[in-house]
Short mmCIF file of N, CA and C in Angstrom, two decimals:
data_model
loop_
_atom_site.label_atom_id
_atom_site.label_comp_id
_atom_site.label_asym_id
_atom_site.label_seq_id
_atom_site.Cartn_x
_atom_site.Cartn_y
_atom_site.Cartn_z
N MET Q 125 53.38 118.11 -102.62
CA MET Q 125 53.22 116.68 -102.37
C MET Q 125 54.39 116.14 -101.55
N SER Q 126 55.57 116.72 -101.71
CA SER Q 126 56.75 116.21 -101.04
C SER Q 126 56.61 116.25 -99.52
N ASP Q 127 56.11 117.36 -98.95
CA ASP Q 127 55.94 117.44 -97.50
C ASP Q 127 54.97 116.38 -97.01
N TRP Q 128 53.87 116.17 -97.76
CA TRP Q 128 52.88 115.17 -97.40
C TRP Q 128 53.52 113.78 -97.41
N ASN Q 129 54.25 113.45 -98.49
CA ASN Q 129 54.94 112.16 -98.58
C ASN Q 129 55.97 112.02 -97.47
N ASP Q 130 56.73 113.09 -97.21
CA ASP Q 130 57.77 113.03 -96.17
C ASP Q 130 57.18 112.67 -94.81
N LYS Q 131 56.02 113.22 -94.48
CA LYS Q 131 55.37 112.92 -93.20
C LYS Q 131 54.94 111.46 -93.14
N ILE Q 132 54.41 110.94 -94.24
CA ILE Q 132 54.01 109.53 -94.27
C ILE Q 132 55.23 108.62 -94.15
N ILE Q 133 56.29 108.95 -94.88
CA ILE Q 133 57.52 108.15 -94.83
C ILE Q 133 58.07 108.13 -93.41
N GLU Q 134 58.11 109.28 -92.76
CA GLU Q 134 58.62 109.37 -91.39
C GLU Q 134 57.78 108.52 -90.44
N GLU Q 135 56.46 108.62 -90.55
CA GLU Q 135 55.58 107.84 -89.68
C GLU Q 135 55.71 106.35 -89.96
N PHE Q 136 55.79 105.98 -91.23
CA PHE Q 136 55.96 104.59 -91.64
C PHE Q 136 57.20 103.99 -90.97
N ARG Q 137 58.31 104.70 -91.07
CA ARG Q 137 59.58 104.19 -90.53
C ARG Q 137 59.58 104.19 -89.00
N ALA Q 138 58.90 105.13 -88.39
CA ALA Q 138 58.87 105.22 -86.93
C ALA Q 138 57.96 104.14 -86.32
N ASN Q 139 57.02 103.60 -87.10
CA ASN Q 139 56.02 102.67 -86.58
C ASN Q 139 56.00 101.32 -87.29
N GLY Q 140 57.13 100.88 -87.77
CA GLY Q 140 57.22 99.54 -88.35
C GLY Q 140 56.32 99.32 -89.54
N GLY Q 141 56.10 100.37 -90.35
CA GLY Q 141 55.30 100.22 -91.56
C GLY Q 141 53.85 100.61 -91.40
N GLN Q 142 53.45 101.07 -90.23
CA GLN Q 142 52.07 101.48 -89.99
C GLN Q 142 51.97 103.00 -90.00
N VAL Q 143 50.87 103.50 -90.56
CA VAL Q 143 50.60 104.93 -90.52
C VAL Q 143 49.15 105.15 -90.11
N SER Q 144 48.86 106.38 -89.71
CA SER Q 144 47.52 106.70 -89.24
C SER Q 144 46.76 107.49 -90.30
N GLY Q 145 45.65 108.05 -89.89
CA GLY Q 145 44.86 108.87 -90.81
C GLY Q 145 44.18 108.03 -91.87
N GLN Q 146 44.13 108.53 -93.08
CA GLN Q 146 43.42 107.84 -94.15
C GLN Q 146 44.03 106.49 -94.50
N PHE Q 147 45.25 106.22 -94.06
CA PHE Q 147 45.91 104.95 -94.38
C PHE Q 147 45.93 103.97 -93.21
N THR Q 148 45.19 104.24 -92.16
CA THR Q 148 45.15 103.34 -91.01
C THR Q 148 44.74 101.94 -91.47
N GLY Q 149 45.59 100.98 -91.18
CA GLY Q 149 45.30 99.59 -91.51
C GLY Q 149 45.53 99.20 -92.96
N ALA Q 150 45.85 100.15 -93.81
CA ALA Q 150 46.07 99.84 -95.23
C ALA Q 150 47.47 99.28 -95.44
N PRO Q 151 47.62 98.36 -96.39
CA PRO Q 151 48.94 97.84 -96.70
C PRO Q 151 49.75 98.89 -97.47
N LEU Q 152 50.79 99.42 -96.82
CA LEU Q 152 51.63 100.44 -97.45
C LEU Q 152 53.05 99.93 -97.59
N LEU Q 153 53.70 100.40 -98.63
CA LEU Q 153 55.13 100.18 -98.79
C LEU Q 153 55.75 101.49 -99.20
N LEU Q 154 57.07 101.55 -99.03
CA LEU Q 154 57.84 102.69 -99.52
C LEU Q 154 58.63 102.20 -100.72
N LEU Q 155 58.34 102.76 -101.87
CA LEU Q 155 58.97 102.34 -103.11
C LEU Q 155 60.15 103.25 -103.42
N HIS Q 156 61.33 102.64 -103.54
CA HIS Q 156 62.55 103.36 -103.89
C HIS Q 156 62.79 103.20 -105.39
N THR Q 157 62.82 104.31 -106.09
CA THR Q 157 63.07 104.30 -107.53
C THR Q 157 64.24 105.24 -107.83
N VAL Q 158 64.67 105.21 -109.09
CA VAL Q 158 65.67 106.15 -109.60
C VAL Q 158 64.96 107.05 -110.58
N GLY Q 159 65.14 108.36 -110.45
CA GLY Q 159 64.49 109.32 -111.32
C GLY Q 159 64.78 109.05 -112.79
N ALA Q 160 63.74 109.02 -113.60
CA ALA Q 160 63.88 108.72 -115.03
C ALA Q 160 64.77 109.76 -115.72
N LYS Q 161 64.62 111.01 -115.36
CA LYS Q 161 65.40 112.09 -115.97
C LYS Q 161 66.61 112.49 -115.13
N SER Q 162 66.39 112.57 -113.83
CA SER Q 162 67.44 113.09 -112.94
C SER Q 162 68.48 112.05 -112.55
N GLY Q 163 68.08 110.78 -112.51
CA GLY Q 163 68.96 109.74 -112.01
C GLY Q 163 69.10 109.76 -110.50
N GLN Q 164 68.32 110.59 -109.82
CA GLN Q 164 68.39 110.73 -108.37
C GLN Q 164 67.47 109.72 -107.69
N PRO Q 165 67.85 109.27 -106.49
CA PRO Q 165 66.98 108.34 -105.76
C PRO Q 165 65.70 109.04 -105.32
N ARG Q 166 64.59 108.30 -105.38
CA ARG Q 166 63.28 108.80 -104.98
C ARG Q 166 62.61 107.75 -104.08
N VAL Q 167 61.77 108.20 -103.17
CA VAL Q 167 61.01 107.30 -102.30
C VAL Q 167 59.56 107.78 -102.31
N ASN Q 168 58.64 106.85 -102.56
CA ASN Q 168 57.22 107.17 -102.58
C ASN Q 168 56.43 106.16 -101.77
N PRO Q 169 55.59 106.63 -100.84
CA PRO Q 169 54.70 105.71 -100.13
C PRO Q 169 53.50 105.38 -101.01
N MET Q 170 53.07 104.14 -100.95
CA MET Q 170 51.89 103.75 -101.73
C MET Q 170 51.26 102.49 -101.17
N MET Q 171 49.97 102.35 -101.46
CA MET Q 171 49.27 101.12 -101.10
C MET Q 171 49.70 100.02 -102.05
N TYR Q 172 49.67 98.80 -101.53
CA TYR Q 172 49.98 97.65 -102.38
C TYR Q 172 48.98 96.55 -102.12
N GLN Q 173 49.00 95.59 -103.03
CA GLN Q 173 48.21 94.37 -102.89
C GLN Q 173 49.18 93.21 -102.99
N LYS Q 174 49.18 92.32 -102.01
CA LYS Q 174 50.03 91.12 -102.08
C LYS Q 174 49.44 90.19 -103.11
N ILE Q 175 50.27 89.72 -104.03
CA ILE Q 175 49.86 88.75 -105.04
C ILE Q 175 50.84 87.59 -105.01
N ASP Q 176 50.51 86.51 -105.70
CA ASP Q 176 51.35 85.30 -105.66
C ASP Q 176 52.81 85.58 -106.03
N SER Q 177 53.02 86.39 -107.06
CA SER Q 177 54.38 86.59 -107.55
C SER Q 177 55.11 87.74 -106.85
N GLY Q 178 54.45 88.45 -105.95
CA GLY Q 178 55.08 89.57 -105.25
C GLY Q 178 54.05 90.56 -104.77
N TYR Q 179 54.07 91.74 -105.38
CA TYR Q 179 53.19 92.84 -104.95
C TYR Q 179 52.68 93.58 -106.19
N ALA Q 180 51.49 94.15 -106.05
CA ALA Q 180 50.97 95.02 -107.10
C ALA Q 180 50.80 96.41 -106.50
N VAL Q 181 51.18 97.42 -107.28
CA VAL Q 181 50.95 98.81 -106.91
C VAL Q 181 50.20 99.48 -108.05
N PHE Q 182 49.63 100.63 -107.77
CA PHE Q 182 48.65 101.22 -108.68
C PHE Q 182 49.01 102.67 -108.97
N ALA Q 183 49.20 103.00 -110.23
CA ALA Q 183 49.61 104.35 -110.64
C ALA Q 183 48.38 105.24 -110.79
N SER Q 184 47.62 105.35 -109.70
CA SER Q 184 46.34 106.06 -109.75
C SER Q 184 46.49 107.58 -109.75
N LYS Q 185 47.47 108.09 -109.01
CA LYS Q 185 47.67 109.53 -108.85
C LYS Q 185 46.34 110.21 -108.50
N ALA Q 186 45.55 109.52 -107.67
CA ALA Q 186 44.26 110.02 -107.20
C ALA Q 186 43.33 110.44 -108.33
N GLY Q 187 43.44 109.76 -109.48
CA GLY Q 187 42.56 110.04 -110.61
C GLY Q 187 43.00 111.20 -111.49
N ALA Q 188 44.23 111.65 -111.32
CA ALA Q 188 44.75 112.73 -112.17
C ALA Q 188 44.84 112.27 -113.63
N PRO Q 189 44.89 113.21 -114.57
CA PRO Q 189 44.92 112.83 -115.99
C PRO Q 189 46.25 112.24 -116.47
N THR Q 190 47.30 112.33 -115.66
CA THR Q 190 48.61 111.79 -116.04
C THR Q 190 49.08 110.77 -115.02
N ASN Q 191 49.99 109.91 -115.43
CA ASN Q 191 50.58 108.93 -114.51
C ASN Q 191 51.53 109.64 -113.55
N PRO Q 192 51.70 109.07 -112.36
CA PRO Q 192 52.62 109.68 -111.40
C PRO Q 192 54.07 109.56 -111.85
N ASP Q 193 54.91 110.44 -111.34
CA ASP Q 193 56.33 110.42 -111.72
C ASP Q 193 56.97 109.07 -111.41
N TRP Q 194 56.60 108.45 -110.29
CA TRP Q 194 57.23 107.18 -109.94
C TRP Q 194 56.98 106.11 -111.00
N TYR Q 195 55.85 106.20 -111.69
CA TYR Q 195 55.55 105.23 -112.75
C TYR Q 195 56.58 105.38 -113.88
N HIS Q 196 56.86 106.60 -114.28
CA HIS Q 196 57.85 106.84 -115.33
C HIS Q 196 59.24 106.39 -114.88
N ASN Q 197 59.53 106.56 -113.59
CA ASN Q 197 60.81 106.09 -113.06
C ASN Q 197 60.93 104.57 -113.19
N LEU Q 198 59.83 103.85 -112.89
CA LEU Q 198 59.84 102.38 -113.00
C LEU Q 198 60.04 101.91 -114.43
N ILE Q 199 59.42 102.61 -115.36
CA ILE Q 199 59.57 102.23 -116.77
C ILE Q 199 61.03 102.41 -117.21
N ALA Q 200 61.64 103.50 -116.79
CA ALA Q 200 63.03 103.78 -117.16
C ALA Q 200 64.02 102.89 -116.41
N HIS Q 201 63.72 102.60 -115.14
CA HIS Q 201 64.62 101.83 -114.28
C HIS Q 201 63.80 100.82 -113.48
N PRO Q 202 63.51 99.64 -114.03
CA PRO Q 202 62.60 98.70 -113.36
C PRO Q 202 63.16 98.00 -112.12
N SER Q 203 64.45 98.09 -111.89
CA SER Q 203 65.01 97.50 -110.66
C SER Q 203 64.78 98.48 -109.52
N VAL Q 204 64.03 98.03 -108.52
CA VAL Q 204 63.62 98.91 -107.42
C VAL Q 204 63.83 98.21 -106.09
N ARG Q 205 63.61 98.95 -105.04
CA ARG Q 205 63.65 98.41 -103.68
C ARG Q 205 62.38 98.89 -102.98
N ALA Q 206 61.84 98.05 -102.10
CA ALA Q 206 60.67 98.45 -101.32
C ALA Q 206 60.91 98.16 -99.85
N GLU Q 207 60.46 99.11 -99.03
CA GLU Q 207 60.40 98.89 -97.60
C GLU Q 207 58.97 98.43 -97.31
N ILE Q 208 58.88 97.26 -96.70
CA ILE Q 208 57.58 96.69 -96.34
C ILE Q 208 57.68 96.31 -94.87
N GLY Q 209 56.85 96.92 -94.05
CA GLY Q 209 57.00 96.72 -92.60
C GLY Q 209 58.35 97.22 -92.18
N THR Q 210 59.13 96.37 -91.52
CA THR Q 210 60.48 96.76 -91.09
C THR Q 210 61.56 96.20 -92.00
N GLY Q 211 61.18 95.51 -93.08
CA GLY Q 211 62.15 94.91 -93.97
C GLY Q 211 62.26 95.64 -95.29
N GLU Q 212 63.28 95.25 -96.05
CA GLU Q 212 63.48 95.78 -97.40
C GLU Q 212 63.67 94.61 -98.36
N VAL Q 213 63.21 94.80 -99.59
CA VAL Q 213 63.32 93.75 -100.59
C VAL Q 213 63.65 94.38 -101.95
N ASP Q 214 64.53 93.73 -102.69
CA ASP Q 214 64.85 94.16 -104.05
C ASP Q 214 63.84 93.52 -105.00
N LEU Q 215 63.30 94.34 -105.90
CA LEU Q 215 62.24 93.91 -106.79
C LEU Q 215 62.49 94.39 -108.21
N VAL Q 216 61.78 93.78 -109.14
CA VAL Q 216 61.80 94.21 -110.53
C VAL Q 216 60.35 94.50 -110.92
N ALA Q 217 60.15 95.66 -111.54
CA ALA Q 217 58.80 96.11 -111.90
C ALA Q 217 58.46 95.76 -113.34
N ARG Q 218 57.19 95.43 -113.54
CA ARG Q 218 56.65 95.26 -114.89
C ARG Q 218 55.18 95.67 -114.85
N VAL Q 219 54.67 96.12 -115.97
CA VAL Q 219 53.29 96.58 -116.04
C VAL Q 219 52.40 95.38 -116.38
N ALA Q 220 51.36 95.18 -115.59
CA ALA Q 220 50.40 94.09 -115.84
C ALA Q 220 49.51 94.47 -117.02
N THR Q 221 49.12 93.47 -117.77
CA THR Q 221 48.23 93.68 -118.92
C THR Q 221 47.14 92.62 -118.91
N GLY Q 222 46.15 92.83 -119.75
CA GLY Q 222 45.10 91.84 -120.00
C GLY Q 222 44.40 91.35 -118.76
N GLU Q 223 44.17 90.04 -118.72
CA GLU Q 223 43.42 89.41 -117.63
C GLU Q 223 44.12 89.61 -116.29
N GLU Q 224 45.43 89.55 -116.27
CA GLU Q 224 46.17 89.73 -115.02
C GLU Q 224 45.86 91.11 -114.43
N ARG Q 225 45.93 92.14 -115.26
CA ARG Q 225 45.65 93.50 -114.80
C ARG Q 225 44.21 93.60 -114.29
N GLU Q 226 43.27 93.09 -115.07
CA GLU Q 226 41.86 93.21 -114.70
C GLU Q 226 41.55 92.51 -113.39
N ARG Q 227 42.12 91.34 -113.19
CA ARG Q 227 41.88 90.57 -111.96
C ARG Q 227 42.41 91.34 -110.73
N ILE Q 228 43.62 91.84 -110.83
CA ILE Q 228 44.23 92.55 -109.71
C ILE Q 228 43.53 93.89 -109.47
N TRP Q 229 43.25 94.62 -110.55
CA TRP Q 229 42.60 95.92 -110.43
C TRP Q 229 41.20 95.78 -109.84
N SER Q 230 40.44 94.79 -110.29
CA SER Q 230 39.10 94.57 -109.76
C SER Q 230 39.14 94.26 -108.27
N ALA Q 231 40.09 93.45 -107.85
CA ALA Q 231 40.22 93.13 -106.43
C ALA Q 231 40.56 94.39 -105.62
N GLN Q 232 41.43 95.24 -106.14
CA GLN Q 232 41.80 96.47 -105.44
C GLN Q 232 40.61 97.40 -105.28
N LYS Q 233 39.84 97.56 -106.36
CA LYS Q 233 38.66 98.43 -106.30
C LYS Q 233 37.62 97.88 -105.34
N SER Q 234 37.49 96.56 -105.27
CA SER Q 234 36.53 95.94 -104.37
C SER Q 234 36.92 96.16 -102.91
N GLN Q 235 38.20 95.98 -102.62
CA GLN Q 235 38.67 96.10 -101.24
C GLN Q 235 38.82 97.56 -100.81
N TYR Q 236 39.19 98.44 -101.76
CA TYR Q 236 39.41 99.86 -101.46
C TYR Q 236 38.67 100.69 -102.50
N PRO Q 237 37.39 100.98 -102.27
CA PRO Q 237 36.55 101.65 -103.27
C PRO Q 237 37.06 103.01 -103.74
N GLY Q 238 37.94 103.62 -103.00
CA GLY Q 238 38.53 104.88 -103.46
C GLY Q 238 39.21 104.73 -104.81
N PHE Q 239 39.74 103.55 -105.09
CA PHE Q 239 40.39 103.32 -106.38
C PHE Q 239 39.38 103.33 -107.52
N ALA Q 240 38.17 102.87 -107.26
CA ALA Q 240 37.11 102.96 -108.27
C ALA Q 240 36.77 104.43 -108.53
N ASP Q 241 36.79 105.25 -107.47
CA ASP Q 241 36.56 106.68 -107.64
C ASP Q 241 37.65 107.30 -108.51
N TYR Q 242 38.91 106.92 -108.28
CA TYR Q 242 40.01 107.44 -109.09
C TYR Q 242 39.79 107.10 -110.56
N GLU Q 243 39.36 105.87 -110.81
CA GLU Q 243 39.14 105.42 -112.18
C GLU Q 243 38.07 106.28 -112.86
N GLN Q 244 37.05 106.66 -112.11
CA GLN Q 244 35.97 107.48 -112.68
C GLN Q 244 36.41 108.91 -112.97
N GLN Q 245 37.47 109.36 -112.31
CA GLN Q 245 37.93 110.74 -112.45
C GLN Q 245 38.89 110.96 -113.62
N THR Q 246 39.29 109.89 -114.30
CA THR Q 246 40.29 110.03 -115.35
C THR Q 246 39.89 109.25 -116.60
N ASP Q 247 40.40 109.69 -117.73
CA ASP Q 247 40.17 108.99 -118.99
C ASP Q 247 41.23 107.93 -119.26
N ARG Q 248 42.33 107.98 -118.53
CA ARG Q 248 43.42 107.02 -118.77
C ARG Q 248 43.14 105.70 -118.04
N GLN Q 249 43.72 104.63 -118.54
CA GLN Q 249 43.67 103.36 -117.81
C GLN Q 249 44.76 103.42 -116.75
N ILE Q 250 44.36 103.25 -115.51
CA ILE Q 250 45.32 103.31 -114.42
C ILE Q 250 46.22 102.07 -114.47
N PRO Q 251 47.52 102.29 -114.60
CA PRO Q 251 48.43 101.15 -114.67
C PRO Q 251 48.52 100.37 -113.36
N VAL Q 252 48.55 99.07 -113.50
CA VAL Q 252 48.82 98.16 -112.39
C VAL Q 252 50.24 97.66 -112.60
N VAL Q 253 51.09 97.88 -111.62
CA VAL Q 253 52.50 97.51 -111.74
C VAL Q 253 52.79 96.34 -110.81
N ILE Q 254 53.38 95.31 -111.36
CA ILE Q 254 53.77 94.13 -110.59
C ILE Q 254 55.22 94.30 -110.15
N LEU Q 255 55.45 94.09 -108.88
CA LEU Q 255 56.80 94.13 -108.32
C LEU Q 255 57.15 92.71 -107.88
N GLU Q 256 58.10 92.11 -108.59
CA GLU Q 256 58.48 90.73 -108.31
C GLU Q 256 59.89 90.67 -107.76
N PRO Q 257 60.19 89.68 -106.91
CA PRO Q 257 61.53 89.59 -106.35
C PRO Q 257 62.59 89.56 -107.44
N ALA Q 258 63.65 90.32 -107.23
CA ALA Q 258 64.77 90.34 -108.17
C ALA Q 258 65.38 88.94 -108.23
N GLY Q 259 65.72 88.50 -109.41
CA GLY Q 259 66.31 87.19 -109.59
C GLY Q 259 65.32 86.05 -109.64
N ALA Q 260 64.02 86.35 -109.59
CA ALA Q 260 62.99 85.30 -109.62
C ALA Q 260 62.78 84.80 -111.04
#
């Protein structure tokens, strides 16, 4: 997965936040986290949804039975940074629950049906993570 992510990260940075292929036109950000166990910096490209309070990202892991490593990193260290377009922003992560989660998740599945496919491939509830500006 690292080589695949590295290519997306490189293209994202070279093209002001735009990438080609399956992500053409999709809203992508690069999420900087700290490893939950290692304490090492990590960067992961992912789709996001702009929401009133910031951004929502989705721990889908393409429908795998477990949450992605970056999700565990956010739980351990919720202060993160994201590259969006050509800018960077400091954010704080929290997991959405209840009606907030359902509203955001439903909108994501409607706009990007692949997320509905991921949901069908797993027994776990895919976490929706809210990234809000630090200090808000």
